[in-house]
Amino acid sequence: TAGVIGEILNRTFARGGAVIMPAFAVGRAQVLLYHIARLKAAGKIPMSVPVYLNSPMAVDATRIFQRHHGEHRLSAEQCDATCRDVQIVNSVEESEALNRRSGAMVIISASGMATGGRVLHHIKAFAPDPRNTILFAGYQAGGTRGADMVAGAKAVKLYGAYVPIRAEVANLQALSAHADYAEILDWLAHFHVPPLATFITHGEPAAADALRLRIAERFGWPCRVPDYCETINLK
């Protein structure tokens, strides 16, 4: 993932553009900061390129992340390195000022699927310029602006008007906050007593049904994907 991020960032910087990263405020924003810090430390992207974190919730989550490094896999030194060169954007005025900047920079802002938040202002400001890149960080649900842009939409509606998408649009599909099917099966394998029933209530229909089939084949458990608004008696 870090290599892909570095390639996209350097390609954008070479044409004098900025990279806008719509990101979920809790978890995904911190992962992006971690990868960018590693790329800078390894000399894979320029150290001088400013990185802005523009999401009040992401800022709060990042500070919690730094204070409680013992609760995750990174050491205190790694946590500090992840956040050392990040410029925190707090006020609305500071956020709006970023839209008047130009040149190489990275702006990480919520929301991750461009359904709301400060990132919408940045997309409106930067998406019309082909030098820039809008880099999404994972799954984009159908019907969201993120999904439309990743699918190649030429324009998206923002604040009552259509904004042309001339910037490069990319998606880091490898980033996910969810366990994949193999990890879920490994977790289920530790159950000492089989559940009376197993329900798949998350995911796209095809993926949910594929997981249902895998669970049934491996464990022989009754497993199903409930229909919308279906009522099931658990007695």
Short mmCIF file of N, CA, C and O in Angstrom, two decimals, residues 44-176:
data_model
loop_
_atom_site.label_atom_id
_atom_site.label_comp_id
_atom_site.label_asym_id
_atom_site.label_seq_id
_atom_site.Cartn_x
_atom_site.Cartn_y
_atom_site.Cartn_z
N LYS A 44 11.22 8.32 -0.05
CA LYS A 44 10.43 7.94 -1.22
C LYS A 44 9.54 9.08 -1.72
O LYS A 44 9.10 9.05 -2.87
N ILE A 45 9.23 10.03 -0.85
CA ILE A 45 8.54 11.26 -1.26
C ILE A 45 9.27 12.43 -0.61
O ILE A 45 9.96 12.24 0.41
N PRO A 46 9.17 13.64 -1.17
CA PRO A 46 9.93 14.77 -0.63
C PRO A 46 9.54 15.11 0.81
O PRO A 46 8.36 15.18 1.15
N MET A 47 10.53 15.31 1.65
CA MET A 47 10.30 15.70 3.04
C MET A 47 9.62 17.06 3.14
O MET A 47 8.91 17.34 4.09
N SER A 48 9.86 17.92 2.14
CA SER A 48 9.38 19.29 2.21
C SER A 48 7.90 19.44 1.90
O SER A 48 7.32 20.51 2.15
N VAL A 49 7.25 18.40 1.38
CA VAL A 49 5.84 18.52 1.00
C VAL A 49 4.99 18.59 2.27
O VAL A 49 5.05 17.70 3.12
N PRO A 50 4.20 19.65 2.43
CA PRO A 50 3.37 19.77 3.63
C PRO A 50 2.20 18.78 3.63
O PRO A 50 1.62 18.49 2.58
N VAL A 51 1.88 18.29 4.82
CA VAL A 51 0.76 17.37 5.00
C VAL A 51 -0.20 18.01 5.99
O VAL A 51 0.18 18.33 7.12
N TYR A 52 -1.45 18.19 5.58
CA TYR A 52 -2.45 18.84 6.42
C TYR A 52 -3.51 17.81 6.84
O TYR A 52 -4.00 17.03 6.02
N LEU A 53 -3.86 17.84 8.11
CA LEU A 53 -4.96 17.02 8.62
C LEU A 53 -6.10 17.97 8.93
O LEU A 53 -6.04 18.75 9.89
N ASN A 54 -7.16 17.91 8.12
CA ASN A 54 -8.25 18.88 8.23
C ASN A 54 -9.56 18.16 8.51
O ASN A 54 -10.38 17.94 7.61
N SER A 55 -9.74 17.77 9.75
CA SER A 55 -10.97 17.13 10.20
C SER A 55 -10.96 17.18 11.72
O SER A 55 -10.09 16.55 12.33
N PRO A 56 -11.86 17.93 12.35
CA PRO A 56 -11.84 18.01 13.82
C PRO A 56 -11.88 16.64 14.49
O PRO A 56 -11.15 16.40 15.46
N MET A 57 -12.70 15.73 13.97
CA MET A 57 -12.77 14.40 14.57
C MET A 57 -11.48 13.62 14.36
O MET A 57 -10.98 12.94 15.27
N ALA A 58 -10.88 13.73 13.17
CA ALA A 58 -9.63 13.04 12.90
C ALA A 58 -8.50 13.59 13.78
O ALA A 58 -7.63 12.84 14.23
N VAL A 59 -8.52 14.89 14.02
CA VAL A 59 -7.51 15.50 14.90
C VAL A 59 -7.65 14.94 16.30
O VAL A 59 -6.66 14.54 16.94
N ASP A 60 -8.88 14.88 16.81
CA ASP A 60 -9.10 14.34 18.16
C ASP A 60 -8.68 12.87 18.23
O ASP A 60 -8.03 12.44 19.21
N ALA A 61 -9.04 12.10 17.21
CA ALA A 61 -8.69 10.67 17.20
C ALA A 61 -7.18 10.48 17.13
O ALA A 61 -6.63 9.57 17.77
N THR A 62 -6.50 11.34 16.39
CA THR A 62 -5.04 11.24 16.27
C THR A 62 -4.37 11.55 17.60
O THR A 62 -3.38 10.90 17.97
N ARG A 63 -4.88 12.50 18.33
CA ARG A 63 -4.30 12.82 19.64
C ARG A 63 -4.51 11.66 20.62
O ARG A 63 -3.62 11.34 21.43
N ILE A 64 -5.66 11.02 20.56
CA ILE A 64 -5.90 9.83 21.38
C ILE A 64 -4.94 8.72 20.98
O ILE A 64 -4.36 8.01 21.83
N PHE A 65 -4.75 8.56 19.68
CA PHE A 65 -3.82 7.58 19.13
C PHE A 65 -2.41 7.80 19.70
O PHE A 65 -1.74 6.84 20.10
N GLN A 66 -1.97 9.04 19.78
CA GLN A 66 -0.64 9.34 20.30
C GLN A 66 -0.55 9.07 21.80
O GLN A 66 0.46 8.57 22.28
N ARG A 67 -1.59 9.43 22.53
CA ARG A 67 -1.55 9.28 24.00
C ARG A 67 -1.59 7.83 24.44
O ARG A 67 -1.05 7.48 25.49
N HIS A 68 -2.23 6.98 23.65
CA HIS A 68 -2.46 5.60 24.08
C HIS A 68 -1.74 4.62 23.14
O HIS A 68 -2.33 3.63 22.71
N HIS A 69 -0.46 4.88 22.89
CA HIS A 69 0.28 4.02 21.96
C HIS A 69 0.41 2.59 22.49
O HIS A 69 0.62 1.65 21.71
N GLY A 70 0.26 2.41 23.79
CA GLY A 70 0.34 1.07 24.35
C GLY A 70 -0.82 0.18 23.95
O GLY A 70 -0.77 -1.05 24.16
N GLU A 71 -1.87 0.77 23.39
CA GLU A 71 -3.06 0.01 23.02
C GLU A 71 -3.01 -0.50 21.58
O GLU A 71 -3.94 -1.16 21.13
N HIS A 72 -1.94 -0.17 20.85
CA HIS A 72 -1.83 -0.67 19.48
C HIS A 72 -0.40 -1.11 19.20
O HIS A 72 0.43 -1.16 20.12
N ARG A 73 -0.11 -1.42 17.98
CA ARG A 73 1.15 -2.09 17.64
C ARG A 73 2.34 -1.15 17.51
O ARG A 73 3.48 -1.61 17.49
N LEU A 74 2.12 0.13 17.39
CA LEU A 74 3.22 1.07 17.19
C LEU A 74 3.82 1.47 18.53
O LEU A 74 3.11 1.61 19.53
N SER A 75 5.12 1.68 18.52
CA SER A 75 5.79 2.18 19.71
C SER A 75 5.53 3.67 19.86
O SER A 75 5.01 4.32 18.95
N ALA A 76 5.92 4.23 21.01
CA ALA A 76 5.76 5.67 21.23
C ALA A 76 6.55 6.44 20.18
O ALA A 76 6.10 7.48 19.67
N GLU A 77 7.74 5.96 19.83
CA GLU A 77 8.57 6.64 18.83
C GLU A 77 7.90 6.62 17.46
O GLU A 77 7.92 7.62 16.73
N GLN A 78 7.31 5.48 17.11
CA GLN A 78 6.62 5.39 15.82
C GLN A 78 5.40 6.28 15.76
O GLN A 78 5.11 6.90 14.74
N CYS A 79 4.68 6.37 16.88
CA CYS A 79 3.52 7.26 16.94
C CYS A 79 3.94 8.71 16.76
O CYS A 79 3.30 9.47 16.03
N ASP A 80 5.02 9.09 17.45
CA ASP A 80 5.50 10.47 17.33
C ASP A 80 5.95 10.76 15.90
O ASP A 80 5.67 11.84 15.36
N ALA A 81 6.64 9.80 15.28
CA ALA A 81 7.11 10.00 13.91
C ALA A 81 5.94 10.13 12.94
O ALA A 81 5.99 10.91 11.99
N THR A 82 4.87 9.38 13.20
CA THR A 82 3.70 9.42 12.33
C THR A 82 3.08 10.81 12.29
O THR A 82 2.61 11.26 11.24
N CYS A 83 3.11 11.50 13.41
CA CYS A 83 2.40 12.77 13.52
C CYS A 83 3.32 13.99 13.56
O CYS A 83 2.84 15.12 13.66
N ARG A 84 4.62 13.77 13.48
CA ARG A 84 5.58 14.85 13.72
C ARG A 84 5.44 16.00 12.72
O ARG A 84 5.48 17.18 13.11
N ASP A 85 5.32 15.68 11.45
CA ASP A 85 5.34 16.73 10.42
C ASP A 85 3.95 17.08 9.90
O ASP A 85 3.82 17.67 8.83
N VAL A 86 2.93 16.70 10.63
CA VAL A 86 1.56 16.97 10.20
C VAL A 86 1.10 18.33 10.69
O VAL A 86 1.28 18.67 11.86
N GLN A 87 0.53 19.11 9.79
CA GLN A 87 0.00 20.42 10.17
C GLN A 87 -1.50 20.29 10.43
O GLN A 87 -2.26 19.90 9.55
N ILE A 88 -1.87 20.57 11.67
CA ILE A 88 -3.25 20.43 12.10
C ILE A 88 -4.05 21.66 11.68
O ILE A 88 -3.64 22.80 11.93
N VAL A 89 -5.19 21.43 11.05
CA VAL A 89 -6.08 22.53 10.63
C VAL A 89 -7.28 22.51 11.55
O VAL A 89 -8.03 21.53 11.60
N ASN A 90 -7.49 23.58 12.29
CA ASN A 90 -8.58 23.63 13.26
C ASN A 90 -9.76 24.47 12.80
O ASN A 90 -10.88 24.00 12.71
N SER A 91 -9.52 25.72 12.51
CA SER A 91 -10.61 26.65 12.26
C SER A 91 -11.14 26.54 10.84
O SER A 91 -10.48 26.04 9.93
N VAL A 92 -12.34 27.06 10.65
CA VAL A 92 -12.95 27.13 9.32
C VAL A 92 -12.11 28.02 8.42
O VAL A 92 -11.92 27.72 7.22
N GLU A 93 -11.58 29.09 8.98
CA GLU A 93 -10.76 30.02 8.19
C GLU A 93 -9.50 29.33 7.67
O GLU A 93 -9.10 29.52 6.51
N GLU A 94 -8.87 28.52 8.51
CA GLU A 94 -7.68 27.78 8.08
C GLU A 94 -8.03 26.76 7.00
O GLU A 94 -7.27 26.57 6.04
N SER A 95 -9.18 26.13 7.16
CA SER A 95 -9.62 25.16 6.17
C SER A 95 -9.86 25.83 4.82
O SER A 95 -9.42 25.33 3.78
N GLU A 96 -10.54 26.96 4.83
CA GLU A 96 -10.80 27.68 3.59
C GLU A 96 -9.52 28.19 2.94
O GLU A 96 -9.41 28.24 1.71
N ALA A 97 -8.54 28.55 3.77
CA ALA A 97 -7.28 29.06 3.23
C ALA A 97 -6.54 28.00 2.43
O ALA A 97 -5.82 28.33 1.47
N LEU A 98 -6.71 26.72 2.79
CA LEU A 98 -6.04 25.66 2.03
C LEU A 98 -6.50 25.65 0.58
O LEU A 98 -5.71 25.32 -0.32
N ASN A 99 -7.74 26.01 0.33
CA ASN A 99 -8.27 26.00 -1.03
C ASN A 99 -7.65 27.07 -1.91
O ASN A 99 -7.78 27.02 -3.13
N ARG A 100 -6.98 28.03 -1.29
CA ARG A 100 -6.33 29.09 -2.07
C ARG A 100 -4.86 28.79 -2.30
O ARG A 100 -4.16 29.56 -2.96
N ARG A 101 -4.39 27.66 -1.76
CA ARG A 101 -3.00 27.28 -1.97
C ARG A 101 -2.88 26.52 -3.29
O ARG A 101 -3.85 26.01 -3.84
N SER A 102 -1.66 26.42 -3.77
CA SER A 102 -1.39 25.64 -4.97
C SER A 102 -0.05 24.94 -4.80
O SER A 102 0.71 25.24 -3.88
N GLY A 103 0.23 24.01 -5.68
CA GLY A 103 1.48 23.29 -5.61
C GLY A 103 1.37 22.00 -4.83
O GLY A 103 0.29 21.59 -4.39
N ALA A 104 2.51 21.35 -4.64
CA ALA A 104 2.56 20.04 -4.01
C ALA A 104 2.19 20.11 -2.54
O ALA A 104 2.77 20.88 -1.77
N MET A 105 1.21 19.31 -2.14
CA MET A 105 0.80 19.18 -0.75
C MET A 105 -0.17 18.02 -0.65
O MET A 105 -0.68 17.52 -1.66
N VAL A 106 -0.40 17.58 0.59
CA VAL A 106 -1.37 16.52 0.86
C VAL A 106 -2.37 17.05 1.86
O VAL A 106 -1.99 17.60 2.90
N ILE A 107 -3.65 16.90 1.56
CA ILE A 107 -4.72 17.28 2.49
C ILE A 107 -5.53 16.03 2.80
O ILE A 107 -6.13 15.44 1.91
N ILE A 108 -5.53 15.63 4.07
CA ILE A 108 -6.35 14.50 4.52
C ILE A 108 -7.56 15.07 5.24
O ILE A 108 -7.41 15.83 6.20
N SER A 109 -8.75 14.73 4.77
CA SER A 109 -9.95 15.34 5.32
C SER A 109 -11.12 14.37 5.22
O SER A 109 -11.15 13.50 4.33
N ALA A 110 -12.06 14.48 6.13
CA ALA A 110 -13.24 13.62 6.12
C ALA A 110 -14.39 14.32 5.37
O ALA A 110 -14.39 15.54 5.22
N SER A 111 -15.33 13.53 4.81
CA SER A 111 -15.55 12.12 5.08
C SER A 111 -14.92 11.24 4.00
O SER A 111 -14.60 11.71 2.92
N GLY A 112 -14.78 9.93 4.35
CA GLY A 112 -14.06 9.03 3.48
C GLY A 112 -14.72 8.70 2.17
O GLY A 112 -14.05 8.28 1.22
N MET A 113 -16.04 8.86 2.08
CA MET A 113 -16.75 8.60 0.83
C MET A 113 -17.28 9.88 0.20
O MET A 113 -18.13 9.85 -0.70
N ALA A 114 -16.79 11.02 0.70
CA ALA A 114 -17.19 12.34 0.18
C ALA A 114 -18.69 12.55 0.29
O ALA A 114 -19.32 13.13 -0.61
N THR A 115 -19.28 12.10 1.40
CA THR A 115 -20.70 12.31 1.63
C THR A 115 -20.99 13.56 2.46
O THR A 115 -22.14 13.97 2.60
N GLY A 116 -19.96 14.18 3.01
CA GLY A 116 -20.11 15.38 3.83
C GLY A 116 -18.76 15.80 4.37
O GLY A 116 -17.73 15.24 4.00
N GLY A 117 -18.78 16.81 5.23
CA GLY A 117 -17.53 17.24 5.86
C GLY A 117 -16.73 18.23 5.05
O GLY A 117 -17.11 18.64 3.94
N ARG A 118 -15.58 18.57 5.61
CA ARG A 118 -14.73 19.60 5.00
C ARG A 118 -14.14 19.18 3.65
O ARG A 118 -13.79 20.03 2.83
N VAL A 119 -14.02 17.87 3.44
CA VAL A 119 -13.40 17.43 2.19
C VAL A 119 -14.19 17.88 0.97
O VAL A 119 -13.63 18.04 -0.12
N LEU A 120 -15.49 18.12 1.13
CA LEU A 120 -16.29 18.55 -0.01
C LEU A 120 -15.80 19.88 -0.56
O LEU A 120 -15.77 20.11 -1.77
N HIS A 121 -15.42 20.79 0.35
CA HIS A 121 -14.89 22.09 -0.10
C HIS A 121 -13.58 21.90 -0.87
O HIS A 121 -13.33 22.58 -1.86
N HIS A 122 -12.77 20.94 -0.41
CA HIS A 122 -11.50 20.71 -1.09
C HIS A 122 -11.72 20.07 -2.46
O HIS A 122 -11.02 20.40 -3.43
N ILE A 123 -12.66 19.15 -2.56
CA ILE A 123 -12.96 18.56 -3.86
C ILE A 123 -13.47 19.63 -4.82
O ILE A 123 -13.06 19.69 -5.99
N LYS A 124 -14.33 20.50 -4.33
CA LYS A 124 -14.84 21.59 -5.17
C LYS A 124 -13.70 22.48 -5.67
O LYS A 124 -13.70 22.90 -6.84
N ALA A 125 -12.72 22.72 -4.82
CA ALA A 125 -11.63 23.62 -5.18
C ALA A 125 -10.57 22.96 -6.06
O ALA A 125 -10.03 23.59 -6.97
N PHE A 126 -10.29 21.67 -5.82
CA PHE A 126 -9.14 21.03 -6.47
C PHE A 126 -9.51 20.07 -7.60
O PHE A 126 -8.68 19.82 -8.47
N ALA A 127 -10.71 19.53 -7.59
CA ALA A 127 -11.07 18.53 -8.61
C ALA A 127 -11.08 19.07 -10.04
O ALA A 127 -10.78 18.32 -10.97
N PRO A 128 -11.39 20.35 -10.29
CA PRO A 128 -11.40 20.82 -11.68
C PRO A 128 -10.01 20.94 -12.32
O PRO A 128 -9.92 21.11 -13.54
N ASP A 129 -8.94 20.85 -11.54
CA ASP A 129 -7.58 21.04 -12.07
C ASP A 129 -6.93 19.69 -12.33
O ASP A 129 -6.74 18.90 -11.40
N PRO A 130 -6.56 19.39 -13.59
CA PRO A 130 -5.99 18.07 -13.92
C PRO A 130 -4.63 17.81 -13.30
O PRO A 130 -4.16 16.67 -13.33
N ARG A 131 -4.00 18.82 -12.73
CA ARG A 131 -2.72 18.58 -12.06
C ARG A 131 -2.90 17.87 -10.72
O ARG A 131 -1.96 17.24 -10.21
N ASN A 132 -4.09 17.97 -10.15
CA ASN A 132 -4.33 17.44 -8.81
C ASN A 132 -4.81 15.99 -8.85
O ASN A 132 -5.14 15.46 -9.91
N THR A 133 -4.85 15.38 -7.67
CA THR A 133 -5.34 14.00 -7.52
C THR A 133 -6.30 13.93 -6.34
O THR A 133 -6.02 14.49 -5.27
N ILE A 134 -7.42 13.24 -6.54
CA ILE A 134 -8.32 12.89 -5.45
C ILE A 134 -8.07 11.41 -5.16
O ILE A 134 -8.38 10.55 -5.99
N LEU A 135 -7.49 11.12 -4.00
CA LEU A 135 -7.09 9.75 -3.67
C LEU A 135 -7.95 9.21 -2.55
O LEU A 135 -7.80 9.58 -1.38
N PHE A 136 -8.90 8.33 -2.91
CA PHE A 136 -9.76 7.71 -1.92
C PHE A 136 -9.02 6.58 -1.22
O PHE A 136 -8.06 6.02 -1.75
N ALA A 137 -9.50 6.25 0.00
CA ALA A 137 -8.74 5.32 0.85
C ALA A 137 -9.59 4.13 1.26
O ALA A 137 -9.77 3.85 2.43
N GLY A 138 -10.12 3.40 0.26
CA GLY A 138 -10.84 2.19 0.58
C GLY A 138 -12.22 2.15 -0.04
O GLY A 138 -12.57 2.94 -0.93
N TYR A 139 -13.01 1.23 0.43
CA TYR A 139 -14.32 0.92 -0.13
C TYR A 139 -15.22 2.16 -0.22
O TYR A 139 -15.31 2.95 0.72
N GLN A 140 -15.89 2.29 -1.37
CA GLN A 140 -16.83 3.38 -1.60
C GLN A 140 -18.21 2.79 -1.85
O GLN A 140 -18.42 2.08 -2.83
N ALA A 141 -19.15 3.06 -0.96
CA ALA A 141 -20.49 2.48 -1.07
C ALA A 141 -21.23 3.05 -2.28
O ALA A 141 -21.07 4.22 -2.63
N GLY A 142 -22.03 2.21 -2.89
CA GLY A 142 -22.82 2.65 -4.03
C GLY A 142 -23.71 3.83 -3.69
O GLY A 142 -24.30 3.88 -2.61
N GLY A 143 -23.81 4.78 -4.59
CA GLY A 143 -24.64 5.96 -4.37
C GLY A 143 -23.91 7.12 -3.73
O GLY A 143 -24.48 8.22 -3.63
N THR A 144 -22.67 6.93 -3.31
CA THR A 144 -21.90 8.03 -2.72
C THR A 144 -21.12 8.76 -3.81
O THR A 144 -20.87 8.22 -4.89
N ARG A 145 -20.72 9.99 -3.49
CA ARG A 145 -19.89 10.73 -4.44
C ARG A 145 -18.58 9.99 -4.69
O ARG A 145 -18.05 9.99 -5.80
N GLY A 146 -18.05 9.39 -3.63
CA GLY A 146 -16.80 8.65 -3.79
C GLY A 146 -16.93 7.54 -4.81
O GLY A 146 -16.06 7.38 -5.69
N ALA A 147 -18.01 6.76 -4.74
CA ALA A 147 -18.22 5.68 -5.69
C ALA A 147 -18.37 6.22 -7.10
O ALA A 147 -17.83 5.66 -8.07
N ASP A 148 -19.08 7.32 -7.25
CA ASP A 148 -19.27 7.92 -8.57
C ASP A 148 -17.95 8.38 -9.15
O ASP A 148 -17.66 8.15 -10.34
N MET A 149 -17.13 9.03 -8.33
CA MET A 149 -15.86 9.54 -8.83
C MET A 149 -14.90 8.41 -9.19
O MET A 149 -14.23 8.45 -10.23
N VAL A 150 -14.85 7.37 -8.36
CA VAL A 150 -13.98 6.23 -8.65
C VAL A 150 -14.43 5.53 -9.92
O VAL A 150 -13.62 5.01 -10.69
N ALA A 151 -15.75 5.54 -10.17
CA ALA A 151 -16.29 4.91 -11.38
C ALA A 151 -16.08 5.75 -12.64
O ALA A 151 -16.42 5.31 -13.74
N GLY A 152 -15.54 6.97 -12.47
CA GLY A 152 -15.23 7.78 -13.64
C GLY A 152 -16.18 8.91 -13.94
O GLY A 152 -16.18 9.44 -15.06
N ALA A 153 -16.97 9.34 -12.95
CA ALA A 153 -17.89 10.45 -13.17
C ALA A 153 -17.15 11.69 -13.64
O ALA A 153 -16.09 12.03 -13.10
N LYS A 154 -17.70 12.37 -14.60
CA LYS A 154 -17.08 13.58 -15.14
C LYS A 154 -17.42 14.81 -14.31
O LYS A 154 -16.76 15.85 -14.44
N ALA A 155 -18.45 14.70 -13.46
CA ALA A 155 -18.84 15.80 -12.58
C ALA A 155 -19.63 15.23 -11.42
O ALA A 155 -20.26 14.17 -11.53
N VAL A 156 -19.57 15.91 -10.28
CA VAL A 156 -20.39 15.54 -9.12
C VAL A 156 -21.07 16.80 -8.60
O VAL A 156 -20.56 17.91 -8.75
N LYS A 157 -22.22 16.61 -7.97
CA LYS A 157 -22.98 17.74 -7.48
C LYS A 157 -22.52 18.09 -6.07
O LYS A 157 -22.54 17.26 -5.17
N LEU A 158 -22.11 19.33 -5.88
CA LEU A 158 -21.67 19.84 -4.59
C LEU A 158 -22.32 21.19 -4.33
O LEU A 158 -22.19 22.10 -5.15
N TYR A 159 -23.02 21.29 -3.21
CA TYR A 159 -23.64 22.56 -2.83
C TYR A 159 -24.54 23.12 -3.92
O TYR A 159 -24.53 24.31 -4.22
N GLY A 160 -25.29 22.23 -4.55
CA GLY A 160 -26.30 22.66 -5.51
C GLY A 160 -25.81 22.89 -6.92
O GLY A 160 -26.60 23.29 -7.78
N ALA A 161 -24.52 22.64 -7.18
CA ALA A 161 -24.00 22.85 -8.53
C ALA A 161 -23.06 21.71 -8.88
O ALA A 161 -22.44 21.10 -8.01
N TYR A 162 -22.95 21.42 -10.18
CA TYR A 162 -22.07 20.34 -10.63
C TYR A 162 -20.64 20.85 -10.77
O TYR A 162 -20.39 21.90 -11.37
N VAL A 163 -19.71 20.09 -10.18
CA VAL A 163 -18.29 20.42 -10.22
C VAL A 163 -17.59 19.45 -11.17
O VAL A 163 -17.71 18.22 -10.99
N PRO A 164 -16.88 19.94 -12.18
CA PRO A 164 -16.19 19.03 -13.11
C PRO A 164 -15.04 18.29 -12.41
O PRO A 164 -14.32 18.87 -11.59
N ILE A 165 -14.88 17.02 -12.74
CA ILE A 165 -13.80 16.21 -12.18
C ILE A 165 -12.74 16.02 -13.26
O ILE A 165 -12.84 15.12 -14.11
N ARG A 166 -11.76 16.88 -13.24
CA ARG A 166 -10.66 16.78 -14.21
C ARG A 166 -9.39 16.24 -13.54
O ARG A 166 -8.45 15.85 -14.23
N ALA A 167 -9.36 16.26 -12.22
CA ALA A 167 -8.21 15.72 -11.49
C ALA A 167 -8.14 14.21 -11.67
O ALA A 167 -9.14 13.55 -11.99
N GLU A 168 -6.95 13.67 -11.48
CA GLU A 168 -6.81 12.22 -11.44
C GLU A 168 -7.57 11.69 -10.23
O GLU A 168 -7.53 12.28 -9.15
N VAL A 169 -8.28 10.59 -10.39
CA VAL A 169 -9.00 9.96 -9.29
C VAL A 169 -8.47 8.54 -9.13
O VAL A 169 -8.39 7.78 -10.10
N ALA A 170 -8.09 8.19 -7.91
CA ALA A 170 -7.57 6.85 -7.62
C ALA A 170 -8.15 6.37 -6.30
O ALA A 170 -8.67 7.16 -5.51
N ASN A 171 -8.06 5.07 -6.07
CA ASN A 171 -8.61 4.49 -4.85
C ASN A 171 -7.65 3.43 -4.32
O ASN A 171 -7.21 2.55 -5.07
N LEU A 172 -7.34 3.51 -3.04
CA LEU A 172 -6.48 2.53 -2.38
C LEU A 172 -7.36 1.39 -1.89
O LEU A 172 -7.71 1.31 -0.71
N GLN A 173 -7.70 0.48 -2.77
CA GLN A 173 -8.66 -0.57 -2.44
C GLN A 173 -8.12 -1.54 -1.40
O GLN A 173 -8.91 -2.24 -0.74
N ALA A 174 -6.81 -1.61 -1.24
CA ALA A 174 -6.24 -2.54 -0.27
C ALA A 174 -6.49 -2.11 1.17
O ALA A 174 -6.37 -2.93 2.09
N LEU A 175 -6.82 -0.84 1.38
CA LEU A 175 -7.08 -0.37 2.74
C LEU A 175 -8.49 -0.76 3.15
O LEU A 175 -9.46 -0.46 2.46
N SER A 176 -8.60 -1.40 4.29
CA SER A 176 -9.91 -1.82 4.79
C SER A 176 -9.86 -1.92 6.31
O SER A 176 -8.84 -2.31 6.88
#
